[in-house]
Tab-separated table of C-alpha atoms in Angstrom:
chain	number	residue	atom	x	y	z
A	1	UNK	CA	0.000	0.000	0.000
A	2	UNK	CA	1.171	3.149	-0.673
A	3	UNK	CA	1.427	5.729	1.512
A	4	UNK	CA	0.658	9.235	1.404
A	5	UNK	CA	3.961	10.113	0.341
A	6	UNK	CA	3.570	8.368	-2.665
A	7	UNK	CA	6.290	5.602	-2.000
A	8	UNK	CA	5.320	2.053	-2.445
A	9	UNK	CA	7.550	-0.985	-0.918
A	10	UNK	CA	6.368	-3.960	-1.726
A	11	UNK	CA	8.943	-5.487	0.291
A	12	UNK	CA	7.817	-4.287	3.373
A	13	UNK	CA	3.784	-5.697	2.093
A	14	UNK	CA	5.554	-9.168	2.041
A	15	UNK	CA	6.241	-8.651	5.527
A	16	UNK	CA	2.726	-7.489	6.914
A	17	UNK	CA	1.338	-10.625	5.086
A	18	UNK	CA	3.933	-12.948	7.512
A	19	UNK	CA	2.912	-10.628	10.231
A	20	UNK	CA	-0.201	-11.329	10.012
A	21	UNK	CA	-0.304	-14.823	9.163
A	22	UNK	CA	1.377	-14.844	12.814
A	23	UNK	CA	-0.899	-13.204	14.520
A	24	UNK	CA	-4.013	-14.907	13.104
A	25	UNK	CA	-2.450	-18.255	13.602
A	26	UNK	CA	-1.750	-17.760	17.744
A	27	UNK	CA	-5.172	-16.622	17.566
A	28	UNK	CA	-6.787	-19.791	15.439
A	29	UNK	CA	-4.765	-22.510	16.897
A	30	UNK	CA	-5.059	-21.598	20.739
A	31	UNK	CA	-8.171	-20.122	21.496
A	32	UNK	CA	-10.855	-23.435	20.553
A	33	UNK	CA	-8.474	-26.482	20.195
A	34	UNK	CA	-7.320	-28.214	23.209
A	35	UNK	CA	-3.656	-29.472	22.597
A	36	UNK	CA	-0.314	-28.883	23.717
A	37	UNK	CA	2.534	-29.825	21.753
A	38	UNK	CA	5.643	-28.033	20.848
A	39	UNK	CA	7.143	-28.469	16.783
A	40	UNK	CA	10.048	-30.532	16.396
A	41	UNK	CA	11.268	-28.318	13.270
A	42	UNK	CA	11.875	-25.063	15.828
A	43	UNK	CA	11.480	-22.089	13.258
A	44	UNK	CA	7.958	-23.325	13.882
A	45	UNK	CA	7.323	-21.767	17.445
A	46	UNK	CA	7.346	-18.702	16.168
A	47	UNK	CA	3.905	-19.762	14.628
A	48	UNK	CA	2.921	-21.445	17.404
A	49	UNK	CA	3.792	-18.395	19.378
A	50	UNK	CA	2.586	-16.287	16.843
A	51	UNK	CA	1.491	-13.434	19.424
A	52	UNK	CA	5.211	-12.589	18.087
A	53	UNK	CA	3.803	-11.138	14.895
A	54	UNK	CA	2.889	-8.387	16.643
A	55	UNK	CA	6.529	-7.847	17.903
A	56	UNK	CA	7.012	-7.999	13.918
A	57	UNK	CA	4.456	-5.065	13.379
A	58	UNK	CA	5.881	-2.958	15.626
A	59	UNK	CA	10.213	-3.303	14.319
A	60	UNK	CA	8.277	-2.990	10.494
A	61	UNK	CA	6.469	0.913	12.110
A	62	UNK	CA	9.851	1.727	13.552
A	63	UNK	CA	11.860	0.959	10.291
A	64	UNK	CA	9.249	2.340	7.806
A	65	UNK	CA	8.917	5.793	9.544
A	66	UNK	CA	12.623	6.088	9.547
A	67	UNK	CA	12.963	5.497	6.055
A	68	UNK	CA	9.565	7.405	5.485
A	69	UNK	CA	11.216	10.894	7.336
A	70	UNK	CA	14.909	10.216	6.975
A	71	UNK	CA	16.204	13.819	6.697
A	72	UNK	CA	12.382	15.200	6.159
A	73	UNK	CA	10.988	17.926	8.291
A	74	UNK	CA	7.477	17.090	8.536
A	75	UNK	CA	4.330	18.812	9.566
A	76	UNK	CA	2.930	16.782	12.515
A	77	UNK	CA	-0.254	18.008	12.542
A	78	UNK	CA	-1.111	16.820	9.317
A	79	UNK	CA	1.405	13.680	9.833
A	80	UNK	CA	-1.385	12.636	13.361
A	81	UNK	CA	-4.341	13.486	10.793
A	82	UNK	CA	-3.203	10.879	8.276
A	83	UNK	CA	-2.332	8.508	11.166
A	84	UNK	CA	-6.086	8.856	11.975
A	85	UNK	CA	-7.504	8.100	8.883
A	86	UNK	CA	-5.302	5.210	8.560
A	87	UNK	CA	-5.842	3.678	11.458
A	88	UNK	CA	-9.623	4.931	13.065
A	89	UNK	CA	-12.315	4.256	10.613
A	90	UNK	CA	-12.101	0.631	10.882
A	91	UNK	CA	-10.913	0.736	14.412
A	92	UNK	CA	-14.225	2.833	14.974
A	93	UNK	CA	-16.384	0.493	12.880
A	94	UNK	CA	-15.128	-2.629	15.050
A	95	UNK	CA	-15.724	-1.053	18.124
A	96	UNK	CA	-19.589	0.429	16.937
A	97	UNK	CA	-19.770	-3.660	16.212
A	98	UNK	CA	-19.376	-4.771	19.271
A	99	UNK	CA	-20.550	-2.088	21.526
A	100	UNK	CA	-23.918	-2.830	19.608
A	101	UNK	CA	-23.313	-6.913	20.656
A	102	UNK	CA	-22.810	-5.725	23.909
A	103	UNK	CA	-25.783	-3.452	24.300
A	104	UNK	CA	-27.737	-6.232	23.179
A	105	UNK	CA	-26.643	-8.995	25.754
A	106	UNK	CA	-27.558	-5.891	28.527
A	107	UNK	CA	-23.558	-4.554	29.132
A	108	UNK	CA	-24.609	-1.003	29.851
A	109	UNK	CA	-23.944	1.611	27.213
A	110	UNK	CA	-21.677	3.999	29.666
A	111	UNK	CA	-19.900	1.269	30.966
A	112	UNK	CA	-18.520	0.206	27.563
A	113	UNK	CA	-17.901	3.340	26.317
A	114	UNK	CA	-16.066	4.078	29.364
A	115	UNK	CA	-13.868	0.962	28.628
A	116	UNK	CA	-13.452	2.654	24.792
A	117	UNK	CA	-11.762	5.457	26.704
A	118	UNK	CA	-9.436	3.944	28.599
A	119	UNK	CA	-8.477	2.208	25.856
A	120	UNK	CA	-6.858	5.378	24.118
A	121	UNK	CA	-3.911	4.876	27.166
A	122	UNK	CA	-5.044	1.345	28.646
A	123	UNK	CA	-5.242	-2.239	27.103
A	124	UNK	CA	-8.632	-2.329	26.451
A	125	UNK	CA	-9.872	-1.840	23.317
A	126	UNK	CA	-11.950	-5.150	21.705
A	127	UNK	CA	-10.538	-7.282	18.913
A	128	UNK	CA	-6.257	-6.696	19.278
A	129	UNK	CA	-7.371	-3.010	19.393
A	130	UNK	CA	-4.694	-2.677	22.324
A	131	UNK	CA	-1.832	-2.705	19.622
A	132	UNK	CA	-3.114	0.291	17.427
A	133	UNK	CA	-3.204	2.406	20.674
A	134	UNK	CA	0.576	1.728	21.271
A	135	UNK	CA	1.103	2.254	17.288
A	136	UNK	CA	-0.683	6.024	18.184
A	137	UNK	CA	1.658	6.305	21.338
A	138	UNK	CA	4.784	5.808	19.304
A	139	UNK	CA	3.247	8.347	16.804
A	140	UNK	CA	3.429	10.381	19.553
A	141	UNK	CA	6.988	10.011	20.578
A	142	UNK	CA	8.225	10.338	17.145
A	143	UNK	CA	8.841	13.774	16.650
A	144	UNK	CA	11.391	13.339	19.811
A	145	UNK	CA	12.958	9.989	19.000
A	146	UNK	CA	13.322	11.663	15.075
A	147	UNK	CA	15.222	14.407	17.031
A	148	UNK	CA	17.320	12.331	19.263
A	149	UNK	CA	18.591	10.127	16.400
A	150	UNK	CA	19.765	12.828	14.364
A	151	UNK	CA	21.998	14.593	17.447
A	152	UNK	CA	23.633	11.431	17.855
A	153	UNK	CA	23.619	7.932	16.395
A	154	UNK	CA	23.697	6.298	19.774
A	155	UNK	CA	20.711	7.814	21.440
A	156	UNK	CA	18.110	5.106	19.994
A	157	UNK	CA	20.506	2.715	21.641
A	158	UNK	CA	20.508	4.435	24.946
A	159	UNK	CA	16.493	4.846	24.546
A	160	UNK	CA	16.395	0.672	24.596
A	161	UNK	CA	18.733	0.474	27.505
A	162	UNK	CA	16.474	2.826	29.454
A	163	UNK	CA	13.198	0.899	28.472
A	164	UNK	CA	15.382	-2.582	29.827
A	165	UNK	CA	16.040	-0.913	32.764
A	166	UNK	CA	12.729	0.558	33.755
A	167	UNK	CA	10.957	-3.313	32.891
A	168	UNK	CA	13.188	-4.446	35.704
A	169	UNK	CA	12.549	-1.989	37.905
A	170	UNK	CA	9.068	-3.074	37.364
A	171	UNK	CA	9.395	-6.059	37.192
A	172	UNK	CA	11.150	-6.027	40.971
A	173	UNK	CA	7.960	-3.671	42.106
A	174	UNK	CA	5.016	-5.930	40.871
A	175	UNK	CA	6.576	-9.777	40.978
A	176	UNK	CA	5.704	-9.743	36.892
A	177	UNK	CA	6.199	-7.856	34.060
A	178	UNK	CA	4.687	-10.029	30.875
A	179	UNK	CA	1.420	-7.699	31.134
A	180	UNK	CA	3.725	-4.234	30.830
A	181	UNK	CA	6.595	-5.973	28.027
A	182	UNK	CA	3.523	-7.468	26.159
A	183	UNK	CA	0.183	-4.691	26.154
A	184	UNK	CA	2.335	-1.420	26.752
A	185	UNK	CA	4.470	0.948	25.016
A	186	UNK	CA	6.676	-0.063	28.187
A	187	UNK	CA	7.867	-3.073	26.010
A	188	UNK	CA	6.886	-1.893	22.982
A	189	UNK	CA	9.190	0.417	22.298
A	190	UNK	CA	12.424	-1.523	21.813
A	191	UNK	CA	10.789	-2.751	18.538
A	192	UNK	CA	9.895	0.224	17.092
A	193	UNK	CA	13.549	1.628	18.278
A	194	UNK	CA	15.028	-1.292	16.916
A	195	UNK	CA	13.110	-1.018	13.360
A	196	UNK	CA	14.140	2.986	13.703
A	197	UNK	CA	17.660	1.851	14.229
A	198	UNK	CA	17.958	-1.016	11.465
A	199	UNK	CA	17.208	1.928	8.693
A	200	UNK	CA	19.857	3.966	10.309
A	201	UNK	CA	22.696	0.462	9.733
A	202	UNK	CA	20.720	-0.844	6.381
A	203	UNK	CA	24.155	-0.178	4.938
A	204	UNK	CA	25.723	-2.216	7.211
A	205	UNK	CA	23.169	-5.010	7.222
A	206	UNK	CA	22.265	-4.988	3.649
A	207	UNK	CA	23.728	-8.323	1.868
A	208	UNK	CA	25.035	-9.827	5.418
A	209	UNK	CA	23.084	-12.871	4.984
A	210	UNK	CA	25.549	-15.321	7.167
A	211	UNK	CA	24.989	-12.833	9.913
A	212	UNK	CA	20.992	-12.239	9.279
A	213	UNK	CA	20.558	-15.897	9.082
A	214	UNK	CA	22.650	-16.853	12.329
A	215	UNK	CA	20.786	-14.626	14.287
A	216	UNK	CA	17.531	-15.738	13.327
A	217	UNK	CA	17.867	-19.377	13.325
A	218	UNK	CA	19.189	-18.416	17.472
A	219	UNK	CA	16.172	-16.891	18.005
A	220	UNK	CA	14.141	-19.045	16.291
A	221	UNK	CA	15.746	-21.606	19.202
A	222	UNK	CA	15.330	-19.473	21.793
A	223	UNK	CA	11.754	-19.088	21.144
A	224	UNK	CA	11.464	-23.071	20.662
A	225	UNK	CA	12.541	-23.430	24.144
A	226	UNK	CA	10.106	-20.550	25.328
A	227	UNK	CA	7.763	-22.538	24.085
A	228	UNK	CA	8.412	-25.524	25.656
A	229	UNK	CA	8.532	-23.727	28.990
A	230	UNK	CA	4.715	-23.076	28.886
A	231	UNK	CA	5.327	-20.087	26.146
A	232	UNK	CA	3.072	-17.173	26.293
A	233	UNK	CA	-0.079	-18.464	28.968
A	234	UNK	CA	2.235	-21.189	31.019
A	235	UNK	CA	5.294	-20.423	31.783
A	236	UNK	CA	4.626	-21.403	34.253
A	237	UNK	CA	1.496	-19.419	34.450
A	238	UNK	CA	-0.268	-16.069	33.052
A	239	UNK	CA	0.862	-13.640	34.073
A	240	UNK	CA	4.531	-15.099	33.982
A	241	UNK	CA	6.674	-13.936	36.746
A	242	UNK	CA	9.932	-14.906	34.751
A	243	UNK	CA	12.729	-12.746	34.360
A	244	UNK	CA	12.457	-13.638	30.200
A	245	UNK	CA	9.772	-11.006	29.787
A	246	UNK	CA	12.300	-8.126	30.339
A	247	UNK	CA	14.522	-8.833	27.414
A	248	UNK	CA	11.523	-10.834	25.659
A	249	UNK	CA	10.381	-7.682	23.639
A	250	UNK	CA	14.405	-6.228	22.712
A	251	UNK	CA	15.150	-10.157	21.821
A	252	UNK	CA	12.232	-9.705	19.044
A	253	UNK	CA	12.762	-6.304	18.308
A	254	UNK	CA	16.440	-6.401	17.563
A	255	UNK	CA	16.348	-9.775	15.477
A	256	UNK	CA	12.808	-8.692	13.403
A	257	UNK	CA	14.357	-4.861	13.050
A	258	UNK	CA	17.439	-7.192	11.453
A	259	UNK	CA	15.132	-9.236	9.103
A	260	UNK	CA	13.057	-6.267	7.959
A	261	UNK	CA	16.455	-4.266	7.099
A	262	UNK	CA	18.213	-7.388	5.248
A	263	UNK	CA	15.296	-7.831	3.331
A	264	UNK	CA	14.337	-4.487	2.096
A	265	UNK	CA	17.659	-3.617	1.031
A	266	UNK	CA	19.267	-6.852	0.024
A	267	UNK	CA	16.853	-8.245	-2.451
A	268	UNK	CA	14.707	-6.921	-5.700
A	269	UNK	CA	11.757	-7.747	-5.516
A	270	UNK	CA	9.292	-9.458	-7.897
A	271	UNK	CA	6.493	-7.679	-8.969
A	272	UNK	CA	4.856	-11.239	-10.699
A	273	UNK	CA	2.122	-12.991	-9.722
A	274	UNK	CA	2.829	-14.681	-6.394
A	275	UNK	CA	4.827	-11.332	-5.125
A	276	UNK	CA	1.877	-9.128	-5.535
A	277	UNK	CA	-0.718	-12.021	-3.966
A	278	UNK	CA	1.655	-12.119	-0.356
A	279	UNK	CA	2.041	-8.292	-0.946
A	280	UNK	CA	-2.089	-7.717	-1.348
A	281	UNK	CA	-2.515	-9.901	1.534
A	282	UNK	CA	-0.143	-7.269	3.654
A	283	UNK	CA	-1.534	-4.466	1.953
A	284	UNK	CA	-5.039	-6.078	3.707
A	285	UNK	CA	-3.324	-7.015	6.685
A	286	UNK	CA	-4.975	-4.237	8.768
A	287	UNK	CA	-8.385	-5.651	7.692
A	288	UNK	CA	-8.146	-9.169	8.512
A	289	UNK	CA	-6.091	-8.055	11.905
A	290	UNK	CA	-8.935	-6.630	13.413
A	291	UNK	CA	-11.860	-8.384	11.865
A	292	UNK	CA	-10.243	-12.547	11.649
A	293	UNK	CA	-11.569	-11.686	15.956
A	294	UNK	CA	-15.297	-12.064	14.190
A	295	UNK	CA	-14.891	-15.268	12.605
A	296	UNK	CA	-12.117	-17.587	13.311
A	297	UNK	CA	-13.871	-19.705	16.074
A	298	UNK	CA	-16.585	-20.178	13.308
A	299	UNK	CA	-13.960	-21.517	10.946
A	300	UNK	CA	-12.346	-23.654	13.165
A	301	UNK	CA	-15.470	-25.232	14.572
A	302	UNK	CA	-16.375	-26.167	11.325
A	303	UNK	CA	-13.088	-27.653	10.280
A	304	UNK	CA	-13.322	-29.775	13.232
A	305	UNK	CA	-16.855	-30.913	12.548
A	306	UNK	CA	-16.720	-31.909	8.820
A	307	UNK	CA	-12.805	-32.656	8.296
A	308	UNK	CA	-11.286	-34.175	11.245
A	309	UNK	CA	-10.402	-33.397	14.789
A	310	UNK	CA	-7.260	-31.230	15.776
A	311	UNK	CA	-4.637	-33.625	17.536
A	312	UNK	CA	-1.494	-32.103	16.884
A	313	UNK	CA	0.550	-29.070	15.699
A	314	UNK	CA	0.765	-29.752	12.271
A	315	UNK	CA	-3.148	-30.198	11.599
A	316	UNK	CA	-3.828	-27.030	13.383
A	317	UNK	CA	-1.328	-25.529	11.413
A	318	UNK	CA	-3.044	-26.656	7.955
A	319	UNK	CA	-6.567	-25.700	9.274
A	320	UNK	CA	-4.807	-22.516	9.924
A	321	UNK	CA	-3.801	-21.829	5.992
A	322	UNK	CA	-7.094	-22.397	5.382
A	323	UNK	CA	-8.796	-19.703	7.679
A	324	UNK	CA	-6.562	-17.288	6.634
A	325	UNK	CA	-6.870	-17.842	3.165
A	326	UNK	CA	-11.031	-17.298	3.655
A	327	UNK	CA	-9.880	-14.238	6.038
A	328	UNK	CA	-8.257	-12.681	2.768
A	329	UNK	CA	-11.419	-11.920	0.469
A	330	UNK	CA	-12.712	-10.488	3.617
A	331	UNK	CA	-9.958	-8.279	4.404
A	332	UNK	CA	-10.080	-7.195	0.303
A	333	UNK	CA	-13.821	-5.751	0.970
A	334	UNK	CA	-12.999	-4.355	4.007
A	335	UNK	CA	-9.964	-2.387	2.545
A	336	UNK	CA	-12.320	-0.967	-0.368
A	337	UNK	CA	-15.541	-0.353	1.527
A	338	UNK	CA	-13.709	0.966	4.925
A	339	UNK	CA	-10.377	1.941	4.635
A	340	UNK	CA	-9.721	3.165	1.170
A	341	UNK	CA	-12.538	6.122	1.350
A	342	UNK	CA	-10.676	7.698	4.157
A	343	UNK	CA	-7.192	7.201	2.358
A	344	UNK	CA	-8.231	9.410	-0.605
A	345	UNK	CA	-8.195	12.200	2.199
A	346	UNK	CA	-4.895	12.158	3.159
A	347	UNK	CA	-2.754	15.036	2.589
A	348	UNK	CA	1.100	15.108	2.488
A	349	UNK	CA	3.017	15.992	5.249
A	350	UNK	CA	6.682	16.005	4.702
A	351	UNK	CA	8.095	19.903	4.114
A	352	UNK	CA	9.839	20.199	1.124
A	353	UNK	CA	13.425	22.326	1.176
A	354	UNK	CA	14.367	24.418	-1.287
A	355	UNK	CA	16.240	22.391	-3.409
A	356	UNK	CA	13.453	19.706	-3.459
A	357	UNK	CA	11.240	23.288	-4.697
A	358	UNK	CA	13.435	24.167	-7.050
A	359	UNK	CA	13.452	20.504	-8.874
A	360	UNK	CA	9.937	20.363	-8.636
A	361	UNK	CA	9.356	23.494	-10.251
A	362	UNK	CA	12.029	22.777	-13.363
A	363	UNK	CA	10.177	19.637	-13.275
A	364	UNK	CA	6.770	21.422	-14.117
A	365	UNK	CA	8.391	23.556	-16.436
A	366	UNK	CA	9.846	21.038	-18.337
A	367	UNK	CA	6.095	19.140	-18.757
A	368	UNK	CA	4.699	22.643	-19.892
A	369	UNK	CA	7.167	23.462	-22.574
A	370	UNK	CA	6.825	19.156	-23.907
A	371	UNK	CA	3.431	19.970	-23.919
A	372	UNK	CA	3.522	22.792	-26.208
């Protein structure tokens, strides 16, 4: 999707569509089938875990703003407005859903809307609604952490180190700090510092597969044996009170900020068939995020009744393909009826300089006197 700049990635669409394939598998695999069981081939926690596809979504904001203002003055006024009419109409049609559902099974109208509130600073918005109030409280910080990084080139790094710190002060205060590294900007931030500082080193990373590679195949095993700890809901129990949750969110941030940079600057990308599919579905990704909450205990429930029961990983990971696959047409009509109205009103907000004018308007000149 483009955005209002005019720049288009696809890259970065192929990796909302893994994103979200994450998230929608952690939510379709755990929430109506009964089994535990841990993959033998280990890259595979990381769908089993797949609540880490939101870790993804947050290094991919991080990295795409950087490369979005790199040098750009911007007018943040009109940067918050587009921000809004990204992220709110569907957000706002969601939550008009439900609050209707919940008006009619007798919740009282004031107390939901009361709950809507708090979710603007709170974890409490319906449907994964939680994570697009921390994406609006890093919008907020990101006139100051665009500041910071261009005094120094160490200051993102210091910003992490601060965020580490303050989790373990928590984390000594309250006996647990999964709820604060997990539903907060508190341990949200390291990703989107992370993805902020991967732009900054995409020279350095760019083409280092060996290194790229090695770090996410350690991951990839460290989140194997998270998994078979208890992962996210027993280890050993919810909320965990291990130390892991500190360092959980940097861990992800620092190895998905890697990924995003190595492959965004070391590859070109296809523009054929299957390239623009996995790129539509990210473009979408938004859609079926917020709306797969609506149907994916529907889907499953069906699989299980007319295919066959769910005994291990592997058939809930199948069943999964399949959901998401029916989740895509809907997220395609939800992107043109919802979201893409409000995109039309966007306005730019990046402040051109002078020399940026000055090819612009030799630019126009140059159409005029080809037209004649």
């Amino acid at each position: 999707m483009k955005s209002s700049t005019g720049k288009y990635y696809i890259g970065l669409d192929h990796i909302r569509a893994v994103a979200i394939f994450m998230v929608f598998s952690w939510h379709f695999m755990h929430q109506e089938i009964s089994f535990t069981y841990t993959p033998s081939f280990f890259p595979l926690s990381l769908i089993n875990e797949g609540h880490t596809g939101v870790s993804l979504f947050m290094a991919l904001s991080g990295y795409l703003f950087a490369k979005l203002l790199d040098g750009k003055k911007i007018k943040y006024a009109s940067f918050l407005w587009n921000r809004f009419l990204r992220l709110a109409p569907l957000l706002f049609f969601v939550v008009t859903v439900i609050g209707v559902h919940q008006y009619s099974i007798g919740v009282p109208f004031e107390l939901y809307c009361l709950e809507i509130l708090k979710g603007l600073i709170l974890p409490t918005l319906p449907n994964g609604g939680w994570s697009i109030a921390i994406e609006f409280h890093f919008y907020l910080l990101l006139p100051f952490l665009l500041y910071i990084a261009r005094k120094s080139n160490y200051s993102l790094g210091f910003a992490i180190c601060f965020a580490i710190l303050l989790r373990l002060f928590l984390y000594e205060e309250v006996g647990q700090i999964q709820r604060f590294a997990y539903y907060t900007i508190i341990g949200r931030i390291d990703q989107f510092l992370f993805g902020m500082i991967a732009y900054q080193m995409r020279g350095y990373i760019m083409g280092r597969h060996i290194l790229v590679i090695g770090g996410f195949i350690a991951f990839s095993i460290f989140f194997w044996n998270f998994d078979q700890a208890g992962g996210f809901h027993n280890n050993p129990s919810y909320p965990s009170n291990r130390l892991v949750w500190v360092v959980m969110p940097t861990f992800e941030g620092l190895t998905y900020a890697l990924l995003i940079a190595w492959y965004d600057n070391s590859f070109t990308h296809s523009t054929g068939r299957v390239s623009r599919f996995i790129a539509l579905i990210g473009t979408y990704s938004y859609s079926i995020y917020l709306l797969h909450f609506f149907f994916y205990k529907v889907l499953i429930l069906i699989m299980i009744r007319y295919i066959m029961p769910v005994s291990n990983f592997y058939i809930a990971l199948c069943y999964s393909v399949l959901g998401f696959l029916f989740m895509v047409p809907i997220g395609y009509l939800s992107f043109r009826l919802i979201e893409s109205p409000f995109l039309k009103l966007r306005t730019n907000y990046i402040i051109k300089n002078d020399a940026e004018r000055v090819l612009e308007v030799r630019s126009c000149n140059h159409l005029d006197s080809s037209d004649g």
